[in-house]
Amino acid sequence: DNEEALRLTILLPIRIALSILDGLSVSSLTRQARLLPSSARLRIRILLTQVNAVSADEKKADKANKTIRTISCIASLESKKNHLPGMMRSLNRLLIAIGILIVPIGGMLFYRQTSLLGLSLKEGVETTAAAVIGMIPEGLYLMVSLALAASVLRLAAQNTLVQDLKCTETLARVDVLCVDKTGTITQPEMAYCGMLPLATQVTEAQLEKLLSDFVSNMEPDNETMQALQKSLRSDTARKALQVLGFSSETKYSAVSYGGQESYVLGAPEFILGAEGYAPYRSVAEEAMADGSRVLLFAACQPGPNGRGISSPLPLAFVLLRNPVRENAKETFAYFHAQGVTVKVISGDNPVTVSAAAREAGIEGADRYVDASTLETYEDIEAACEEYNVFGRVKPNQKKLLIQAL
């Protein structure tokens, strides 16, 4: 069995990668992934870069990326299917210990019945069997299963979907809860609240027309753009020649109308950089103090080789707001009473996130940090101990934060 597992670990991921390049279907590959032991997942991640290097076809490389990520997820889920929760593992250990101890205890009981008490062989076997059977906790698993089922029913009464019986034990062990801001602390619907002009050479009406043209060219693929389009979308907007959609890595989106006319909308500190943002920081943070989300709308030039942006010229701060959920304070007060620490992890500005967390009654909401300043894993570990609110968190940092906790 060990040799077969080793063979699968080494050969199957390679076969899968080569099959991708040969055009094998995703469904066929995912069936193969179920054979992978958990140790093969690291090899799959390594192959992710290798497949890109081998494949010159961009579409084929993209397909390889997506397929291998799917396979990795399936392998991970398969390895967790047979994972027992702590309580069930403890019960298994208890039963193993009882099973081992019953053998010598049964022998001693039989010896006592026949040699010391003088019972016949038949009577000795019967009395020993009766005593040994009584030592076996036959109803223990049943009682535990009934207790977990009762917990599931209580959770269901609170409109909670339970997908796995053992999750109730996991929930009971929680001492840190990580939440997002938008849609969790606040309501998912975002509202456009207006602009704060920064450029004197452009009137507010002109700014609103430029912003209307900008959002009308974007796909409504996130709450921010949906809110802006609800208030500003126009059917007569200019059509952009190039559109750069929002990215969680860059924290901005952009459009270009050709020539030297391009515009960008996103996080001020990411668009302007630390030095460029400094003159506008006080204005932005004053607007963020009530929990408003502040975006920068700026004119710009295409970046080097047509990638990204350069030379941003601030035009206005765009203000949006998410109202905090009505039951947020009550919910977070319950977690605090249960000894659960709540940490807010968001891609928004830390000042905005802190204001929303404070309004929701989260303990330690005033202790916040800008995750873009956390450069090493040691910085992240130290921040997890000190802060409860994390802003400007990138997708890859979220995983590191969870690992550090």
Short mmCIF file of C-alpha atoms in Angstrom, two decimals:
data_model
loop_
_atom_site.label_atom_id
_atom_site.label_comp_id
_atom_site.label_asym_id
_atom_site.label_seq_id
_atom_site.Cartn_x
_atom_site.Cartn_y
_atom_site.Cartn_z
CA ASP A 1 0.00 0.00 0.00
CA ASN A 2 2.83 2.40 0.83
CA GLU A 3 4.54 1.66 -2.49
CA GLU A 4 1.28 2.25 -4.38
CA ALA A 5 0.69 5.56 -2.56
CA LEU A 6 4.24 6.64 -3.40
CA ARG A 7 3.74 5.71 -7.04
CA LEU A 8 0.52 7.73 -7.23
CA THR A 9 2.13 10.69 -5.47
CA ILE A 10 4.98 10.87 -7.98
CA LEU A 11 3.42 9.74 -11.27
CA LEU A 12 -0.24 10.72 -11.25
CA PRO A 13 0.23 14.51 -10.97
CA ILE A 14 2.70 14.36 -13.86
CA ARG A 15 0.26 12.27 -15.93
CA ILE A 16 -2.48 14.78 -15.18
CA ALA A 17 -0.34 17.75 -16.26
CA LEU A 18 0.65 16.01 -19.51
CA SER A 19 -2.97 15.08 -20.14
CA ILE A 20 -3.97 18.73 -19.82
CA LEU A 21 -1.48 19.64 -22.52
CA ASP A 22 -2.88 16.85 -24.70
CA GLY A 23 -6.41 18.23 -24.32
CA LEU A 24 -7.92 15.64 -21.94
CA SER A 25 -11.29 16.72 -20.51
CA VAL A 26 -11.53 18.28 -17.07
CA SER A 27 -14.11 15.71 -15.87
CA SER A 28 -11.70 12.87 -16.67
CA LEU A 29 -8.93 14.62 -14.75
CA THR A 30 -11.04 15.30 -11.68
CA ARG A 31 -11.90 11.59 -11.49
CA GLN A 32 -8.19 10.84 -11.43
CA ALA A 33 -7.68 13.45 -8.71
CA ARG A 34 -9.73 11.38 -6.27
CA LEU A 35 -6.91 8.84 -6.28
CA LEU A 36 -4.38 11.39 -5.12
CA PRO A 37 -3.08 11.17 -1.54
CA SER A 38 -2.86 14.48 0.29
CA SER A 39 0.94 14.54 -0.10
CA ALA A 40 0.48 14.96 -3.88
CA ARG A 41 -1.06 18.40 -3.52
CA LEU A 42 2.34 20.07 -3.09
CA ARG A 43 3.53 18.46 -6.32
CA ILE A 44 0.41 19.79 -8.07
CA ARG A 45 1.22 23.33 -6.96
CA ILE A 46 4.78 22.93 -8.29
CA LEU A 47 3.40 21.62 -11.57
CA LEU A 48 1.27 24.75 -11.84
CA THR A 49 4.36 26.73 -12.82
CA GLN A 50 5.87 23.89 -14.82
CA VAL A 51 2.82 23.53 -17.06
CA ASN A 52 2.88 27.26 -17.82
CA ALA A 53 6.53 26.98 -18.84
CA VAL A 54 5.89 23.95 -21.08
CA SER A 55 2.77 25.28 -22.81
CA ALA A 56 3.33 28.05 -25.35
CA ASP A 57 -0.42 28.21 -26.05
CA GLU A 58 -1.86 30.87 -23.72
CA LYS A 59 -5.37 29.37 -23.72
CA LYS A 60 -4.02 25.90 -23.02
CA ALA A 61 -1.87 27.20 -20.17
CA ASP A 62 -4.87 29.01 -18.69
CA LYS A 63 -6.89 25.80 -18.93
CA ALA A 64 -4.06 23.93 -17.24
CA ASN A 65 -4.02 26.47 -14.41
CA LYS A 66 -7.75 26.21 -13.77
CA THR A 67 -7.83 22.43 -14.04
CA ILE A 68 -4.90 21.84 -11.71
CA ARG A 69 -6.40 24.20 -9.14
CA THR A 70 -9.67 22.24 -9.38
CA ILE A 71 -7.78 18.96 -8.94
CA SER A 72 -5.90 20.35 -5.95
CA CYS A 73 -9.16 21.41 -4.31
CA ILE A 74 -10.75 18.00 -4.94
CA ALA A 75 -7.71 16.20 -3.54
CA SER A 76 -7.88 18.43 -0.48
CA LEU A 77 -11.58 17.73 0.04
CA GLU A 78 -11.08 14.00 -0.45
CA SER A 79 -8.36 13.97 2.20
CA LYS A 80 -10.71 15.69 4.65
CA LYS A 81 -13.65 13.35 4.12
CA ASN A 82 -12.30 10.73 6.46
CA HIS A 83 -10.97 13.25 8.96
CA LEU A 84 -12.57 12.68 12.36
CA PRO A 85 -13.27 15.53 14.79
CA GLY A 86 -11.43 15.65 18.12
CA MET A 87 -14.26 14.15 20.13
CA MET A 88 -14.67 11.14 17.82
CA ARG A 89 -10.91 10.55 17.79
CA SER A 90 -10.96 10.60 21.61
CA LEU A 91 -13.81 8.10 21.63
CA ASN A 92 -11.89 5.83 19.25
CA ARG A 93 -8.83 5.98 21.51
CA LEU A 94 -11.02 5.21 24.54
CA LEU A 95 -12.57 2.19 22.84
CA ILE A 96 -9.15 0.93 21.75
CA ALA A 97 -7.85 1.29 25.31
CA ILE A 98 -10.94 -0.50 26.70
CA GLY A 99 -10.56 -3.25 24.11
CA ILE A 100 -6.94 -3.81 25.13
CA LEU A 101 -7.69 -3.76 28.86
CA ILE A 102 -10.69 -6.10 28.59
CA VAL A 103 -8.47 -9.01 27.54
CA PRO A 104 -6.32 -9.21 30.73
CA ILE A 105 -9.26 -8.20 32.93
CA GLY A 106 -11.39 -10.96 31.40
CA GLY A 107 -8.59 -13.45 32.00
CA MET A 108 -8.28 -12.40 35.65
CA LEU A 109 -12.04 -12.61 36.15
CA PHE A 110 -12.16 -16.10 34.64
CA TYR A 111 -9.27 -17.19 36.87
CA ARG A 112 -11.03 -15.79 39.94
CA GLN A 113 -14.33 -17.51 39.09
CA THR A 114 -12.84 -20.94 38.43
CA SER A 115 -9.79 -21.11 40.70
CA LEU A 116 -10.67 -18.96 43.72
CA LEU A 117 -14.46 -19.31 43.84
CA GLY A 118 -14.52 -22.91 42.59
CA LEU A 119 -17.13 -22.45 39.84
CA SER A 120 -17.36 -24.92 36.97
CA LEU A 121 -15.90 -24.12 33.57
CA LYS A 122 -19.36 -23.36 32.13
CA GLU A 123 -20.32 -21.07 35.02
CA GLY A 124 -16.94 -19.32 34.89
CA VAL A 125 -17.33 -18.57 31.17
CA GLU A 126 -20.89 -17.31 31.62
CA THR A 127 -20.13 -14.99 34.54
CA THR A 128 -16.93 -13.69 32.92
CA ALA A 129 -18.74 -13.02 29.62
CA ALA A 130 -21.50 -11.16 31.43
CA ALA A 131 -18.95 -8.99 33.27
CA VAL A 132 -16.89 -8.28 30.14
CA ILE A 133 -19.96 -7.36 28.02
CA GLY A 134 -20.97 -4.88 30.70
CA MET A 135 -17.59 -3.12 30.31
CA ILE A 136 -18.17 -2.39 26.60
CA PRO A 137 -19.68 1.13 26.15
CA GLU A 138 -22.12 0.04 23.44
CA GLY A 139 -24.31 3.13 23.69
CA LEU A 140 -21.51 5.67 23.71
CA TYR A 141 -21.49 6.33 19.96
CA LEU A 142 -25.29 6.45 19.95
CA MET A 143 -25.39 9.04 22.74
CA VAL A 144 -22.74 11.19 21.04
CA SER A 145 -24.60 11.00 17.71
CA LEU A 146 -27.86 11.98 19.42
CA ALA A 147 -26.16 14.92 21.14
CA LEU A 148 -24.70 16.14 17.81
CA ALA A 149 -28.07 15.68 16.09
CA ALA A 150 -29.75 17.77 18.80
CA SER A 151 -27.12 20.49 18.21
CA VAL A 152 -27.88 20.44 14.48
CA LEU A 153 -31.60 20.90 15.19
CA ARG A 154 -30.87 23.88 17.43
CA LEU A 155 -28.68 25.44 14.74
CA ALA A 156 -31.35 24.77 12.09
CA ALA A 157 -33.86 26.65 14.27
CA GLN A 158 -31.53 29.67 13.92
CA ASN A 159 -31.61 29.39 10.08
CA THR A 160 -28.13 27.85 9.99
CA LEU A 161 -27.29 25.31 7.29
CA VAL A 162 -25.29 22.39 8.71
CA GLN A 163 -23.48 20.33 6.07
CA ASP A 164 -21.50 18.06 8.36
CA LEU A 165 -22.51 16.59 11.73
CA LYS A 166 -19.07 17.11 13.23
CA CYS A 167 -19.12 20.87 12.50
CA THR A 168 -21.03 21.47 15.76
CA GLU A 169 -17.98 20.32 17.72
CA THR A 170 -15.74 22.57 15.61
CA LEU A 171 -18.07 25.49 16.32
CA ALA A 172 -17.83 24.83 20.06
CA ARG A 173 -14.02 25.10 19.90
CA VAL A 174 -13.94 28.47 18.09
CA ASP A 175 -12.08 31.20 20.00
CA VAL A 176 -11.30 33.55 17.07
CA LEU A 177 -13.81 34.57 14.39
CA CYS A 178 -12.60 36.31 11.22
CA VAL A 179 -15.19 38.36 9.32
CA ASP A 180 -15.27 40.62 6.29
CA LYS A 181 -16.78 44.11 6.40
CA THR A 182 -18.98 44.39 3.34
CA GLY A 183 -21.98 42.08 3.55
CA THR A 184 -21.05 40.75 6.99
CA ILE A 185 -20.77 43.69 9.38
CA THR A 186 -22.56 45.95 6.92
CA GLN A 187 -25.45 45.31 4.58
CA PRO A 188 -24.40 44.10 1.11
CA GLU A 189 -26.13 47.01 -0.63
CA MET A 190 -23.82 50.00 -1.09
CA ALA A 191 -25.03 53.54 -1.74
CA TYR A 192 -23.31 56.32 -3.72
CA CYS A 193 -23.08 59.46 -1.51
CA GLY A 194 -21.43 61.98 -3.84
CA MET A 195 -17.96 63.37 -4.60
CA LEU A 196 -15.35 65.58 -2.99
CA PRO A 197 -13.68 67.53 -5.86
CA LEU A 198 -9.88 67.77 -5.69
CA ALA A 199 -9.14 69.51 -9.01
CA THR A 200 -10.13 73.18 -9.37
CA GLN A 201 -9.89 73.14 -13.18
CA VAL A 202 -12.87 70.75 -13.51
CA THR A 203 -16.40 71.61 -12.38
CA GLU A 204 -18.49 69.21 -10.31
CA ALA A 205 -20.91 68.72 -13.23
CA GLN A 206 -18.00 67.78 -15.51
CA LEU A 207 -16.65 65.39 -12.87
CA GLU A 208 -20.02 63.69 -12.56
CA LYS A 209 -20.22 63.29 -16.37
CA LEU A 210 -16.70 61.79 -16.48
CA LEU A 211 -17.55 59.40 -13.65
CA SER A 212 -20.85 58.49 -15.33
CA ASP A 213 -19.00 57.63 -18.55
CA PHE A 214 -16.47 55.61 -16.54
CA VAL A 215 -18.96 53.42 -14.66
CA SER A 216 -21.13 52.94 -17.76
CA ASN A 217 -18.21 51.15 -19.44
CA MET A 218 -17.63 48.80 -16.51
CA GLU A 219 -19.14 45.40 -15.78
CA PRO A 220 -21.29 45.40 -12.60
CA ASP A 221 -19.25 42.54 -11.11
CA ASN A 222 -18.90 43.89 -7.56
CA GLU A 223 -20.99 45.81 -5.03
CA THR A 224 -19.08 49.05 -5.57
CA MET A 225 -19.70 49.19 -9.31
CA GLN A 226 -23.32 48.12 -8.88
CA ALA A 227 -23.91 51.03 -6.49
CA LEU A 228 -22.20 53.52 -8.82
CA GLN A 229 -24.09 52.29 -11.87
CA LYS A 230 -27.38 52.47 -10.01
CA SER A 231 -26.84 56.21 -9.50
CA LEU A 232 -24.68 57.24 -12.46
CA ARG A 233 -25.10 54.82 -15.37
CA SER A 234 -26.03 56.52 -18.65
CA ASP A 235 -27.16 55.02 -21.97
CA THR A 236 -25.52 57.91 -23.83
CA ALA A 237 -22.07 57.45 -22.24
CA ARG A 238 -18.93 57.49 -24.37
CA LYS A 239 -17.59 54.08 -25.31
CA ALA A 240 -14.09 53.36 -24.02
CA LEU A 241 -11.49 51.84 -26.33
CA GLN A 242 -9.90 49.87 -23.49
CA VAL A 243 -11.33 48.75 -20.15
CA LEU A 244 -9.31 47.40 -17.22
CA GLY A 245 -11.59 45.65 -14.75
CA PHE A 246 -11.18 45.85 -10.98
CA SER A 247 -8.50 43.64 -9.44
CA SER A 248 -8.10 42.74 -5.77
CA GLU A 249 -4.34 42.93 -6.27
CA THR A 250 -4.12 46.42 -7.80
CA LYS A 251 -7.26 47.78 -6.02
CA TYR A 252 -8.36 49.84 -9.03
CA SER A 253 -10.11 49.75 -12.42
CA ALA A 254 -9.43 51.98 -15.43
CA VAL A 255 -10.69 53.03 -18.87
CA SER A 256 -9.04 54.63 -21.87
CA TYR A 257 -10.78 56.65 -24.59
CA GLY A 258 -7.68 56.80 -26.76
CA GLY A 259 -5.02 59.44 -27.18
CA GLN A 260 -4.01 60.83 -23.80
CA GLU A 261 -7.42 60.46 -22.13
CA SER A 262 -7.58 57.72 -19.52
CA TYR A 263 -9.16 57.52 -16.08
CA VAL A 264 -8.77 55.31 -13.04
CA LEU A 265 -10.99 54.61 -10.01
CA GLY A 266 -9.87 52.78 -6.89
CA ALA A 267 -8.01 52.89 -3.59
CA PRO A 268 -6.22 56.27 -3.25
CA GLU A 269 -3.05 54.91 -1.64
CA PHE A 270 -2.66 52.25 -4.35
CA ILE A 271 -3.19 54.68 -7.23
CA LEU A 272 -1.04 57.52 -5.88
CA GLY A 273 1.46 55.61 -3.77
CA ALA A 274 2.40 56.59 -0.21
CA GLU A 275 4.07 59.88 -1.15
CA GLY A 276 1.43 60.99 -3.64
CA TYR A 277 -1.40 60.16 -1.23
CA ALA A 278 0.09 62.10 1.71
CA PRO A 279 -1.30 65.56 0.72
CA TYR A 280 -4.83 64.14 0.40
CA ARG A 281 -4.77 61.77 3.39
CA SER A 282 -6.39 64.15 5.90
CA VAL A 283 -9.30 64.90 3.54
CA ALA A 284 -9.87 61.19 2.86
CA GLU A 285 -9.65 60.10 6.51
CA GLU A 286 -12.06 62.85 7.57
CA ALA A 287 -14.60 61.38 5.13
CA MET A 288 -13.83 57.84 6.33
CA ALA A 289 -14.43 58.72 9.99
CA ASP A 290 -18.17 57.97 9.72
CA GLY A 291 -17.57 54.64 7.96
CA SER A 292 -17.79 55.94 4.40
CA ARG A 293 -15.78 54.18 1.74
CA VAL A 294 -13.55 56.62 -0.15
CA LEU A 295 -12.32 55.94 -3.70
CA LEU A 296 -10.10 58.14 -5.83
CA PHE A 297 -11.18 59.16 -9.33
CA ALA A 298 -8.18 60.40 -11.30
CA ALA A 299 -6.94 61.12 -14.82
CA CYS A 300 -3.93 58.99 -15.79
CA GLN A 301 -1.68 57.69 -18.53
CA PRO A 302 -1.19 54.04 -19.56
CA GLY A 303 1.64 52.32 -17.73
CA PRO A 304 4.85 50.96 -19.27
CA ASN A 305 4.18 48.49 -22.11
CA GLY A 306 0.47 49.25 -21.78
CA ARG A 307 0.25 47.60 -18.36
CA GLY A 308 -1.31 49.35 -15.39
CA ILE A 309 -1.35 53.13 -15.05
CA SER A 310 1.09 55.99 -14.59
CA SER A 311 1.08 59.74 -13.82
CA PRO A 312 -2.27 59.83 -11.97
CA LEU A 313 -3.84 63.28 -11.54
CA PRO A 314 -6.44 63.32 -8.70
CA LEU A 315 -9.83 64.70 -9.72
CA ALA A 316 -12.19 63.76 -6.89
CA PHE A 317 -12.85 61.44 -3.98
CA VAL A 318 -15.92 59.27 -4.58
CA LEU A 319 -17.93 58.48 -1.43
CA LEU A 320 -19.94 55.31 -0.84
CA ARG A 321 -21.52 53.92 2.26
CA ASN A 322 -22.71 50.57 3.62
CA PRO A 323 -25.11 50.83 6.57
CA VAL A 324 -24.22 48.49 9.44
CA ARG A 325 -26.63 45.58 9.88
CA GLU A 326 -29.37 46.13 12.45
CA ASN A 327 -28.49 43.05 14.52
CA ALA A 328 -24.70 43.48 14.28
CA LYS A 329 -24.21 44.86 17.79
CA GLU A 330 -26.27 42.11 19.38
CA THR A 331 -24.45 39.40 17.42
CA PHE A 332 -20.93 40.60 18.23
CA ALA A 333 -21.87 41.21 21.87
CA TYR A 334 -22.88 37.52 22.06
CA PHE A 335 -19.52 36.42 20.65
CA HIS A 336 -17.70 38.65 23.14
CA ALA A 337 -19.70 37.15 26.02
CA GLN A 338 -18.69 33.67 24.80
CA GLY A 339 -15.00 34.61 24.88
CA VAL A 340 -14.64 34.71 21.08
CA THR A 341 -12.30 37.35 19.64
CA VAL A 342 -13.60 38.94 16.43
CA LYS A 343 -11.07 40.05 13.81
CA VAL A 344 -12.15 42.04 10.75
CA ILE A 345 -10.24 41.34 7.53
CA SER A 346 -11.15 43.60 4.61
CA GLY A 347 -9.77 45.03 1.39
CA ASP A 348 -11.11 48.48 2.27
CA ASN A 349 -9.15 51.30 3.89
CA PRO A 350 -8.40 50.44 7.55
CA VAL A 351 -9.92 53.73 8.77
CA THR A 352 -13.23 52.90 7.05
CA VAL A 353 -13.16 49.33 8.35
CA SER A 354 -12.37 50.51 11.88
CA ALA A 355 -15.30 52.96 11.85
CA ALA A 356 -17.72 50.25 10.69
CA ALA A 357 -16.37 47.76 13.27
CA ARG A 358 -16.69 50.37 16.03
CA GLU A 359 -20.30 51.08 15.03
CA ALA A 360 -21.01 47.33 15.12
CA GLY A 361 -19.67 47.12 18.68
CA ILE A 362 -16.63 44.92 17.94
CA GLU A 363 -14.11 44.91 20.79
CA GLY A 364 -10.75 46.48 19.90
CA ALA A 365 -12.07 48.16 16.74
CA ASP A 366 -9.72 51.10 17.36
CA ARG A 367 -6.71 48.80 16.92
CA TYR A 368 -6.30 48.66 13.14
CA VAL A 369 -3.46 48.17 10.68
CA ASP A 370 -2.90 48.68 6.96
CA ALA A 371 -1.98 45.21 5.65
CA SER A 372 -0.02 46.73 2.76
CA THR A 373 2.64 47.66 5.36
CA LEU A 374 3.06 44.02 6.46
CA GLU A 375 5.95 42.82 4.33
CA THR A 376 7.03 39.57 6.04
CA TYR A 377 5.29 36.63 7.66
CA GLU A 378 6.77 37.72 11.00
CA ASP A 379 5.07 41.12 10.56
CA ILE A 380 1.76 39.35 9.96
CA GLU A 381 2.19 37.15 13.05
CA ALA A 382 2.95 40.19 15.22
CA ALA A 383 -0.04 42.08 13.77
CA CYS A 384 -2.38 39.16 14.54
CA GLU A 385 -1.44 39.44 18.21
CA GLU A 386 -1.81 43.22 18.38
CA TYR A 387 -4.65 44.25 16.04
CA ASN A 388 -8.31 43.30 15.55
CA VAL A 389 -8.97 45.22 12.33
CA PHE A 390 -7.02 44.64 9.09
CA GLY A 391 -7.52 46.90 6.07
CA ARG A 392 -6.18 46.82 2.52
CA VAL A 393 -5.71 43.05 2.75
CA LYS A 394 -4.79 41.34 -0.51
CA PRO A 395 -6.16 37.86 -1.33
CA ASN A 396 -2.82 36.10 -0.69
CA GLN A 397 -2.49 37.89 2.67
CA LYS A 398 -5.84 36.56 3.87
CA LYS A 399 -4.50 33.02 3.79
CA LEU A 400 -1.33 34.08 5.61
CA LEU A 401 -3.39 35.85 8.29
CA ILE A 402 -5.45 32.72 8.92
CA GLN A 403 -2.30 30.59 9.10
CA ALA A 404 -0.72 33.04 11.56
CA LEU A 405 -3.81 32.88 13.79
#
